[in-house]
XYZ file of C-alpha atoms in Angstrom:
274
model
C 0.000 0.000 0.000
C 1.499 3.338 -1.013
C 1.783 6.102 1.594
C 1.846 9.820 0.820
C 3.098 12.563 3.108
C 1.310 15.934 3.319
C 3.090 18.620 5.421
C -0.285 20.182 6.308
C -1.344 16.981 8.063
C 1.660 16.939 10.431
C -0.371 17.822 13.543
C -1.380 15.824 16.664
C -5.009 15.854 15.529
C -4.094 14.413 12.128
C -1.926 11.798 13.776
C -4.791 10.781 16.067
C -7.122 10.521 13.101
C -4.577 8.312 11.333
C -4.325 6.016 14.352
C -8.110 5.772 14.540
C -8.319 5.015 10.825
C -5.693 2.311 11.148
C -7.513 0.783 14.118
C -10.788 0.635 12.181
C -9.080 -0.765 9.085
C -7.528 -3.641 10.993
C -10.636 -4.597 12.904
C -11.320 -8.246 12.143
C -14.547 -7.621 10.238
C -13.096 -4.884 8.031
C -9.946 -6.860 7.315
C -11.980 -9.881 6.317
C -14.114 -7.712 4.031
C -11.008 -6.330 2.341
C -9.522 -9.802 1.852
C -12.787 -11.114 0.420
C -13.026 -8.185 -1.972
C -9.450 -8.320 -3.287
C -9.342 -12.112 -3.646
C -12.869 -12.705 -4.944
C -11.503 -14.113 -8.210
C -9.940 -16.988 -6.244
C -13.249 -18.319 -4.918
C -13.653 -21.012 -7.587
C -10.114 -22.228 -6.924
C -11.041 -23.307 -3.413
C -13.753 -25.556 -4.841
C -11.341 -26.891 -7.435
C -8.872 -27.843 -4.745
C -11.565 -29.929 -3.085
C -11.729 -32.121 -6.191
C -15.000 -30.839 -7.654
C -15.488 -32.148 -11.189
C -17.909 -30.770 -13.795
C -17.970 -30.733 -17.582
C -16.876 -27.083 -17.709
C -14.260 -27.342 -14.966
C -11.141 -27.212 -17.186
C -12.357 -23.939 -18.753
C -13.063 -22.462 -15.336
C -9.790 -23.631 -13.885
C -7.603 -22.301 -16.701
C -9.483 -18.987 -16.714
C -9.092 -18.576 -12.965
C -5.412 -19.511 -13.037
C -4.490 -17.277 -15.979
C -6.459 -14.264 -14.756
C -5.248 -14.727 -11.198
C -1.582 -15.029 -12.138
C -1.759 -12.139 -14.613
C -3.611 -9.838 -12.199
C -1.104 -10.619 -9.438
C 2.125 -10.649 -11.437
C 1.365 -8.833 -14.724
C 4.035 -6.220 -15.407
C 5.905 -7.332 -12.297
C 8.724 -9.713 -11.555
C 7.580 -13.312 -11.395
C 9.523 -16.206 -9.886
C 8.741 -19.786 -10.841
C 10.176 -23.277 -10.722
C 9.572 -25.131 -14.001
C 10.799 -28.680 -14.525
C 13.447 -28.166 -11.859
C 14.741 -24.879 -13.329
C 14.571 -21.524 -11.556
C 13.007 -18.711 -13.593
C 12.640 -15.040 -12.773
C 11.273 -12.471 -15.200
C 8.649 -9.836 -15.941
C 5.327 -11.293 -17.058
C 3.806 -9.264 -19.910
C 1.271 -11.617 -21.507
C -0.633 -14.674 -20.303
C -3.530 -15.900 -22.453
C -5.616 -19.058 -22.606
C -7.968 -19.959 -25.444
C -9.922 -23.046 -26.367
C -8.946 -24.824 -29.578
C -11.596 -27.463 -30.227
C -11.377 -30.116 -27.535
C -8.118 -28.711 -26.115
C -6.579 -25.416 -25.030
C -3.739 -23.225 -26.172
C -1.759 -21.059 -23.770
C 0.607 -18.197 -24.513
C 3.008 -16.479 -22.138
C 5.483 -13.676 -22.838
C 8.236 -12.882 -20.343
C 10.950 -10.249 -20.584
C 14.210 -9.707 -18.712
C 14.192 -13.381 -17.835
C 16.809 -15.215 -15.820
C 16.879 -18.977 -16.385
C 19.043 -20.577 -13.722
C 20.738 -17.157 -13.379
C 21.442 -16.871 -17.132
C 19.858 -13.752 -18.657
C 17.437 -14.040 -21.586
C 16.049 -10.863 -23.103
C 12.610 -12.219 -23.999
C 10.782 -15.501 -24.559
C 7.356 -16.404 -25.888
C 6.027 -19.821 -24.847
C 3.034 -21.292 -26.694
C 1.620 -24.623 -25.518
C -0.555 -26.532 -27.992
C -3.270 -29.097 -27.336
C -3.241 -28.588 -23.600
C -5.435 -31.006 -21.662
C -6.298 -30.526 -18.008
C -7.572 -33.213 -15.633
C -8.795 -31.613 -12.381
C -8.227 -33.415 -9.126
C -5.747 -33.604 -6.287
C -3.221 -33.031 -7.714
C -4.351 -31.484 -11.000
C -2.774 -33.113 -14.041
C -1.840 -31.310 -17.241
C -0.496 -32.433 -20.616
C 0.652 -30.453 -23.651
C 1.276 -32.186 -26.972
C 3.769 -29.554 -28.129
C 5.445 -26.466 -26.695
C 7.025 -23.813 -28.932
C 9.547 -21.434 -27.415
C 10.793 -18.385 -29.305
C 13.153 -15.913 -27.753
C 16.060 -13.514 -27.877
C 19.265 -13.938 -25.916
C 22.563 -12.065 -25.908
C 25.414 -13.635 -27.876
C 27.764 -13.193 -24.913
C 25.377 -15.209 -22.703
C 25.371 -18.116 -25.152
C 29.158 -18.030 -25.535
C 29.613 -18.055 -21.753
C 27.267 -21.030 -21.511
C 29.132 -22.925 -24.242
C 32.471 -22.157 -22.619
C 31.257 -23.607 -19.324
C 30.380 -26.912 -20.999
C 33.762 -27.747 -22.556
C 37.445 -27.463 -21.636
C 39.246 -27.556 -24.968
C 38.469 -24.048 -26.230
C 38.576 -20.527 -24.856
C 35.573 -18.694 -26.295
C 34.871 -14.970 -26.469
C 32.989 -12.426 -28.594
C 34.880 -10.123 -30.980
C 34.072 -6.471 -31.602
C 32.530 -7.441 -34.954
C 30.150 -9.876 -33.236
C 31.881 -13.088 -34.265
C 32.909 -15.887 -31.906
C 36.634 -16.140 -31.224
C 37.803 -19.665 -30.376
C 41.317 -20.469 -29.163
C 42.311 -24.091 -28.612
C 44.163 -24.511 -25.352
C 46.637 -27.123 -26.640
C 46.779 -27.142 -30.431
C 47.641 -23.470 -31.099
C 44.559 -23.025 -33.308
C 42.694 -19.713 -33.379
C 39.511 -19.085 -35.326
C 36.816 -16.450 -35.737
C 33.504 -17.924 -36.756
C 29.769 -17.468 -37.022
C 27.248 -20.141 -36.110
C 23.600 -20.923 -36.793
C 21.263 -23.856 -36.227
C 18.665 -25.274 -38.604
C 16.590 -28.348 -37.733
C 18.971 -29.628 -35.055
C 22.084 -29.189 -37.212
C 24.859 -26.761 -36.249
C 26.335 -24.777 -39.155
C 29.742 -23.157 -38.608
C 31.077 -20.509 -40.945
C 34.780 -19.892 -40.292
C 35.796 -16.380 -41.331
C 39.435 -16.559 -40.266
C 41.652 -19.270 -38.828
C 45.308 -19.553 -37.857
C 47.472 -22.464 -36.794
C 50.722 -21.599 -34.992
C 50.379 -18.075 -36.375
C 49.967 -19.231 -40.002
C 46.685 -18.570 -41.840
C 44.616 -21.631 -42.675
C 43.597 -21.713 -46.394
C 39.904 -21.131 -47.119
C 39.473 -24.590 -48.681
C 40.411 -26.183 -45.359
C 37.919 -24.114 -43.392
C 34.725 -25.596 -44.836
C 32.803 -27.729 -42.345
C 29.818 -29.997 -42.808
C 26.735 -29.431 -40.627
C 27.117 -31.016 -37.204
C 24.102 -32.918 -35.804
C 23.299 -31.712 -32.324
C 22.222 -35.156 -31.178
C 19.487 -35.897 -28.702
C 18.559 -32.968 -26.492
C 16.939 -33.165 -23.041
C 13.180 -33.814 -22.867
C 12.872 -34.357 -26.609
C 13.690 -30.736 -27.444
C 14.426 -29.697 -31.033
C 16.156 -26.489 -32.058
C 14.289 -25.474 -35.197
C 16.496 -22.485 -35.847
C 18.862 -20.086 -34.142
C 20.508 -17.172 -35.922
C 22.731 -14.299 -34.885
C 21.344 -10.796 -35.252
C 24.162 -8.455 -34.292
C 24.899 -8.993 -30.604
C 21.729 -11.073 -30.177
C 20.670 -14.601 -31.015
C 17.081 -15.271 -32.029
C 15.894 -18.844 -31.611
C 12.971 -21.238 -31.806
C 12.811 -24.475 -29.804
C 10.137 -27.161 -29.891
C 9.520 -29.498 -26.965
C 8.038 -32.973 -27.255
C 4.757 -33.816 -25.490
C 5.089 -33.096 -21.805
C 2.912 -33.985 -18.839
C 2.974 -33.293 -15.140
C 0.892 -32.230 -12.181
C 0.609 -29.273 -9.861
C -0.903 -28.465 -6.489
C -3.723 -25.918 -6.767
C -3.506 -25.009 -3.101
C 0.201 -24.283 -3.428
C -0.331 -22.127 -6.538
C -3.188 -20.273 -4.844
C -0.959 -19.496 -1.864
C 1.844 -18.328 -4.175
C -0.518 -15.980 -6.011
C -1.843 -14.475 -2.778
C 1.597 -14.084 -1.182
C 3.452 -13.193 -4.376
C 5.990 -15.954 -3.830
C 7.507 -18.533 -6.193
C 5.153 -20.500 -8.415
C 6.009 -24.203 -8.695
C 4.856 -25.795 -11.965
C 5.393 -29.577 -12.099
Protein backbone atom coordinates (compact mmCIF):
# COMPACT_ATOMS: atom_id res chain seq x y z
CA UNK A 1 0.00 0.00 0.00
CA UNK A 2 1.50 3.34 -1.01
CA UNK A 3 1.78 6.10 1.59
CA UNK A 4 1.85 9.82 0.82
CA UNK A 5 3.10 12.56 3.11
CA UNK A 6 1.31 15.93 3.32
CA UNK A 7 3.09 18.62 5.42
CA UNK A 8 -0.28 20.18 6.31
CA UNK A 9 -1.34 16.98 8.06
CA UNK A 10 1.66 16.94 10.43
CA UNK A 11 -0.37 17.82 13.54
CA UNK A 12 -1.38 15.82 16.66
CA UNK A 13 -5.01 15.85 15.53
CA UNK A 14 -4.09 14.41 12.13
CA UNK A 15 -1.93 11.80 13.78
CA UNK A 16 -4.79 10.78 16.07
CA UNK A 17 -7.12 10.52 13.10
CA UNK A 18 -4.58 8.31 11.33
CA UNK A 19 -4.32 6.02 14.35
CA UNK A 20 -8.11 5.77 14.54
CA UNK A 21 -8.32 5.01 10.83
CA UNK A 22 -5.69 2.31 11.15
CA UNK A 23 -7.51 0.78 14.12
CA UNK A 24 -10.79 0.63 12.18
CA UNK A 25 -9.08 -0.77 9.08
CA UNK A 26 -7.53 -3.64 10.99
CA UNK A 27 -10.64 -4.60 12.90
CA UNK A 28 -11.32 -8.25 12.14
CA UNK A 29 -14.55 -7.62 10.24
CA UNK A 30 -13.10 -4.88 8.03
CA UNK A 31 -9.95 -6.86 7.31
CA UNK A 32 -11.98 -9.88 6.32
CA UNK A 33 -14.11 -7.71 4.03
CA UNK A 34 -11.01 -6.33 2.34
CA UNK A 35 -9.52 -9.80 1.85
CA UNK A 36 -12.79 -11.11 0.42
CA UNK A 37 -13.03 -8.18 -1.97
CA UNK A 38 -9.45 -8.32 -3.29
CA UNK A 39 -9.34 -12.11 -3.65
CA UNK A 40 -12.87 -12.70 -4.94
CA UNK A 41 -11.50 -14.11 -8.21
CA UNK A 42 -9.94 -16.99 -6.24
CA UNK A 43 -13.25 -18.32 -4.92
CA UNK A 44 -13.65 -21.01 -7.59
CA UNK A 45 -10.11 -22.23 -6.92
CA UNK A 46 -11.04 -23.31 -3.41
CA UNK A 47 -13.75 -25.56 -4.84
CA UNK A 48 -11.34 -26.89 -7.43
CA UNK A 49 -8.87 -27.84 -4.75
CA UNK A 50 -11.57 -29.93 -3.08
CA UNK A 51 -11.73 -32.12 -6.19
CA UNK A 52 -15.00 -30.84 -7.65
CA UNK A 53 -15.49 -32.15 -11.19
CA UNK A 54 -17.91 -30.77 -13.80
CA UNK A 55 -17.97 -30.73 -17.58
CA UNK A 56 -16.88 -27.08 -17.71
CA UNK A 57 -14.26 -27.34 -14.97
CA UNK A 58 -11.14 -27.21 -17.19
CA UNK A 59 -12.36 -23.94 -18.75
CA UNK A 60 -13.06 -22.46 -15.34
CA UNK A 61 -9.79 -23.63 -13.88
CA UNK A 62 -7.60 -22.30 -16.70
CA UNK A 63 -9.48 -18.99 -16.71
CA UNK A 64 -9.09 -18.58 -12.96
CA UNK A 65 -5.41 -19.51 -13.04
CA UNK A 66 -4.49 -17.28 -15.98
CA UNK A 67 -6.46 -14.26 -14.76
CA UNK A 68 -5.25 -14.73 -11.20
CA UNK A 69 -1.58 -15.03 -12.14
CA UNK A 70 -1.76 -12.14 -14.61
CA UNK A 71 -3.61 -9.84 -12.20
CA UNK A 72 -1.10 -10.62 -9.44
CA UNK A 73 2.12 -10.65 -11.44
CA UNK A 74 1.37 -8.83 -14.72
CA UNK A 75 4.03 -6.22 -15.41
CA UNK A 76 5.91 -7.33 -12.30
CA UNK A 77 8.72 -9.71 -11.55
CA UNK A 78 7.58 -13.31 -11.39
CA UNK A 79 9.52 -16.21 -9.89
CA UNK A 80 8.74 -19.79 -10.84
CA UNK A 81 10.18 -23.28 -10.72
CA UNK A 82 9.57 -25.13 -14.00
CA UNK A 83 10.80 -28.68 -14.52
CA UNK A 84 13.45 -28.17 -11.86
CA UNK A 85 14.74 -24.88 -13.33
CA UNK A 86 14.57 -21.52 -11.56
CA UNK A 87 13.01 -18.71 -13.59
CA UNK A 88 12.64 -15.04 -12.77
CA UNK A 89 11.27 -12.47 -15.20
CA UNK A 90 8.65 -9.84 -15.94
CA UNK A 91 5.33 -11.29 -17.06
CA UNK A 92 3.81 -9.26 -19.91
CA UNK A 93 1.27 -11.62 -21.51
CA UNK A 94 -0.63 -14.67 -20.30
CA UNK A 95 -3.53 -15.90 -22.45
CA UNK A 96 -5.62 -19.06 -22.61
CA UNK A 97 -7.97 -19.96 -25.44
CA UNK A 98 -9.92 -23.05 -26.37
CA UNK A 99 -8.95 -24.82 -29.58
CA UNK A 100 -11.60 -27.46 -30.23
CA UNK A 101 -11.38 -30.12 -27.54
CA UNK A 102 -8.12 -28.71 -26.11
CA UNK A 103 -6.58 -25.42 -25.03
CA UNK A 104 -3.74 -23.22 -26.17
CA UNK A 105 -1.76 -21.06 -23.77
CA UNK A 106 0.61 -18.20 -24.51
CA UNK A 107 3.01 -16.48 -22.14
CA UNK A 108 5.48 -13.68 -22.84
CA UNK A 109 8.24 -12.88 -20.34
CA UNK A 110 10.95 -10.25 -20.58
CA UNK A 111 14.21 -9.71 -18.71
CA UNK A 112 14.19 -13.38 -17.84
CA UNK A 113 16.81 -15.21 -15.82
CA UNK A 114 16.88 -18.98 -16.39
CA UNK A 115 19.04 -20.58 -13.72
CA UNK A 116 20.74 -17.16 -13.38
CA UNK A 117 21.44 -16.87 -17.13
CA UNK A 118 19.86 -13.75 -18.66
CA UNK A 119 17.44 -14.04 -21.59
CA UNK A 120 16.05 -10.86 -23.10
CA UNK A 121 12.61 -12.22 -24.00
CA UNK A 122 10.78 -15.50 -24.56
CA UNK A 123 7.36 -16.40 -25.89
CA UNK A 124 6.03 -19.82 -24.85
CA UNK A 125 3.03 -21.29 -26.69
CA UNK A 126 1.62 -24.62 -25.52
CA UNK A 127 -0.56 -26.53 -27.99
CA UNK A 128 -3.27 -29.10 -27.34
CA UNK A 129 -3.24 -28.59 -23.60
CA UNK A 130 -5.43 -31.01 -21.66
CA UNK A 131 -6.30 -30.53 -18.01
CA UNK A 132 -7.57 -33.21 -15.63
CA UNK A 133 -8.80 -31.61 -12.38
CA UNK A 134 -8.23 -33.42 -9.13
CA UNK A 135 -5.75 -33.60 -6.29
CA UNK A 136 -3.22 -33.03 -7.71
CA UNK A 137 -4.35 -31.48 -11.00
CA UNK A 138 -2.77 -33.11 -14.04
CA UNK A 139 -1.84 -31.31 -17.24
CA UNK A 140 -0.50 -32.43 -20.62
CA UNK A 141 0.65 -30.45 -23.65
CA UNK A 142 1.28 -32.19 -26.97
CA UNK A 143 3.77 -29.55 -28.13
CA UNK A 144 5.44 -26.47 -26.70
CA UNK A 145 7.03 -23.81 -28.93
CA UNK A 146 9.55 -21.43 -27.42
CA UNK A 147 10.79 -18.39 -29.30
CA UNK A 148 13.15 -15.91 -27.75
CA UNK A 149 16.06 -13.51 -27.88
CA UNK A 150 19.26 -13.94 -25.92
CA UNK A 151 22.56 -12.06 -25.91
CA UNK A 152 25.41 -13.63 -27.88
CA UNK A 153 27.76 -13.19 -24.91
CA UNK A 154 25.38 -15.21 -22.70
CA UNK A 155 25.37 -18.12 -25.15
CA UNK A 156 29.16 -18.03 -25.53
CA UNK A 157 29.61 -18.05 -21.75
CA UNK A 158 27.27 -21.03 -21.51
CA UNK A 159 29.13 -22.92 -24.24
CA UNK A 160 32.47 -22.16 -22.62
CA UNK A 161 31.26 -23.61 -19.32
CA UNK A 162 30.38 -26.91 -21.00
CA UNK A 163 33.76 -27.75 -22.56
CA UNK A 164 37.44 -27.46 -21.64
CA UNK A 165 39.25 -27.56 -24.97
CA UNK A 166 38.47 -24.05 -26.23
CA UNK A 167 38.58 -20.53 -24.86
CA UNK A 168 35.57 -18.69 -26.30
CA UNK A 169 34.87 -14.97 -26.47
CA UNK A 170 32.99 -12.43 -28.59
CA UNK A 171 34.88 -10.12 -30.98
CA UNK A 172 34.07 -6.47 -31.60
CA UNK A 173 32.53 -7.44 -34.95
CA UNK A 174 30.15 -9.88 -33.24
CA UNK A 175 31.88 -13.09 -34.27
CA UNK A 176 32.91 -15.89 -31.91
CA UNK A 177 36.63 -16.14 -31.22
CA UNK A 178 37.80 -19.67 -30.38
CA UNK A 179 41.32 -20.47 -29.16
CA UNK A 180 42.31 -24.09 -28.61
CA UNK A 181 44.16 -24.51 -25.35
CA UNK A 182 46.64 -27.12 -26.64
CA UNK A 183 46.78 -27.14 -30.43
CA UNK A 184 47.64 -23.47 -31.10
CA UNK A 185 44.56 -23.02 -33.31
CA UNK A 186 42.69 -19.71 -33.38
CA UNK A 187 39.51 -19.09 -35.33
CA UNK A 188 36.82 -16.45 -35.74
CA UNK A 189 33.50 -17.92 -36.76
CA UNK A 190 29.77 -17.47 -37.02
CA UNK A 191 27.25 -20.14 -36.11
CA UNK A 192 23.60 -20.92 -36.79
CA UNK A 193 21.26 -23.86 -36.23
CA UNK A 194 18.67 -25.27 -38.60
CA UNK A 195 16.59 -28.35 -37.73
CA UNK A 196 18.97 -29.63 -35.05
CA UNK A 197 22.08 -29.19 -37.21
CA UNK A 198 24.86 -26.76 -36.25
CA UNK A 199 26.33 -24.78 -39.15
CA UNK A 200 29.74 -23.16 -38.61
CA UNK A 201 31.08 -20.51 -40.95
CA UNK A 202 34.78 -19.89 -40.29
CA UNK A 203 35.80 -16.38 -41.33
CA UNK A 204 39.44 -16.56 -40.27
CA UNK A 205 41.65 -19.27 -38.83
CA UNK A 206 45.31 -19.55 -37.86
CA UNK A 207 47.47 -22.46 -36.79
CA UNK A 208 50.72 -21.60 -34.99
CA UNK A 209 50.38 -18.08 -36.37
CA UNK A 210 49.97 -19.23 -40.00
CA UNK A 211 46.68 -18.57 -41.84
CA UNK A 212 44.62 -21.63 -42.68
CA UNK A 213 43.60 -21.71 -46.39
CA UNK A 214 39.90 -21.13 -47.12
CA UNK A 215 39.47 -24.59 -48.68
CA UNK A 216 40.41 -26.18 -45.36
CA UNK A 217 37.92 -24.11 -43.39
CA UNK A 218 34.73 -25.60 -44.84
CA UNK A 219 32.80 -27.73 -42.35
CA UNK A 220 29.82 -30.00 -42.81
CA UNK A 221 26.74 -29.43 -40.63
CA UNK A 222 27.12 -31.02 -37.20
CA UNK A 223 24.10 -32.92 -35.80
CA UNK A 224 23.30 -31.71 -32.32
CA UNK A 225 22.22 -35.16 -31.18
CA UNK A 226 19.49 -35.90 -28.70
CA UNK A 227 18.56 -32.97 -26.49
CA UNK A 228 16.94 -33.16 -23.04
CA UNK A 229 13.18 -33.81 -22.87
CA UNK A 230 12.87 -34.36 -26.61
CA UNK A 231 13.69 -30.74 -27.44
CA UNK A 232 14.43 -29.70 -31.03
CA UNK A 233 16.16 -26.49 -32.06
CA UNK A 234 14.29 -25.47 -35.20
CA UNK A 235 16.50 -22.48 -35.85
CA UNK A 236 18.86 -20.09 -34.14
CA UNK A 237 20.51 -17.17 -35.92
CA UNK A 238 22.73 -14.30 -34.89
CA UNK A 239 21.34 -10.80 -35.25
CA UNK A 240 24.16 -8.46 -34.29
CA UNK A 241 24.90 -8.99 -30.60
CA UNK A 242 21.73 -11.07 -30.18
CA UNK A 243 20.67 -14.60 -31.01
CA UNK A 244 17.08 -15.27 -32.03
CA UNK A 245 15.89 -18.84 -31.61
CA UNK A 246 12.97 -21.24 -31.81
CA UNK A 247 12.81 -24.47 -29.80
CA UNK A 248 10.14 -27.16 -29.89
CA UNK A 249 9.52 -29.50 -26.96
CA UNK A 250 8.04 -32.97 -27.26
CA UNK A 251 4.76 -33.82 -25.49
CA UNK A 252 5.09 -33.10 -21.80
CA UNK A 253 2.91 -33.99 -18.84
CA UNK A 254 2.97 -33.29 -15.14
CA UNK A 255 0.89 -32.23 -12.18
CA UNK A 256 0.61 -29.27 -9.86
CA UNK A 257 -0.90 -28.47 -6.49
CA UNK A 258 -3.72 -25.92 -6.77
CA UNK A 259 -3.51 -25.01 -3.10
CA UNK A 260 0.20 -24.28 -3.43
CA UNK A 261 -0.33 -22.13 -6.54
CA UNK A 262 -3.19 -20.27 -4.84
CA UNK A 263 -0.96 -19.50 -1.86
CA UNK A 264 1.84 -18.33 -4.18
CA UNK A 265 -0.52 -15.98 -6.01
CA UNK A 266 -1.84 -14.48 -2.78
CA UNK A 267 1.60 -14.08 -1.18
CA UNK A 268 3.45 -13.19 -4.38
CA UNK A 269 5.99 -15.95 -3.83
CA UNK A 270 7.51 -18.53 -6.19
CA UNK A 271 5.15 -20.50 -8.42
CA UNK A 272 6.01 -24.20 -8.70
CA UNK A 273 4.86 -25.80 -11.96
CA UNK A 274 5.39 -29.58 -12.10
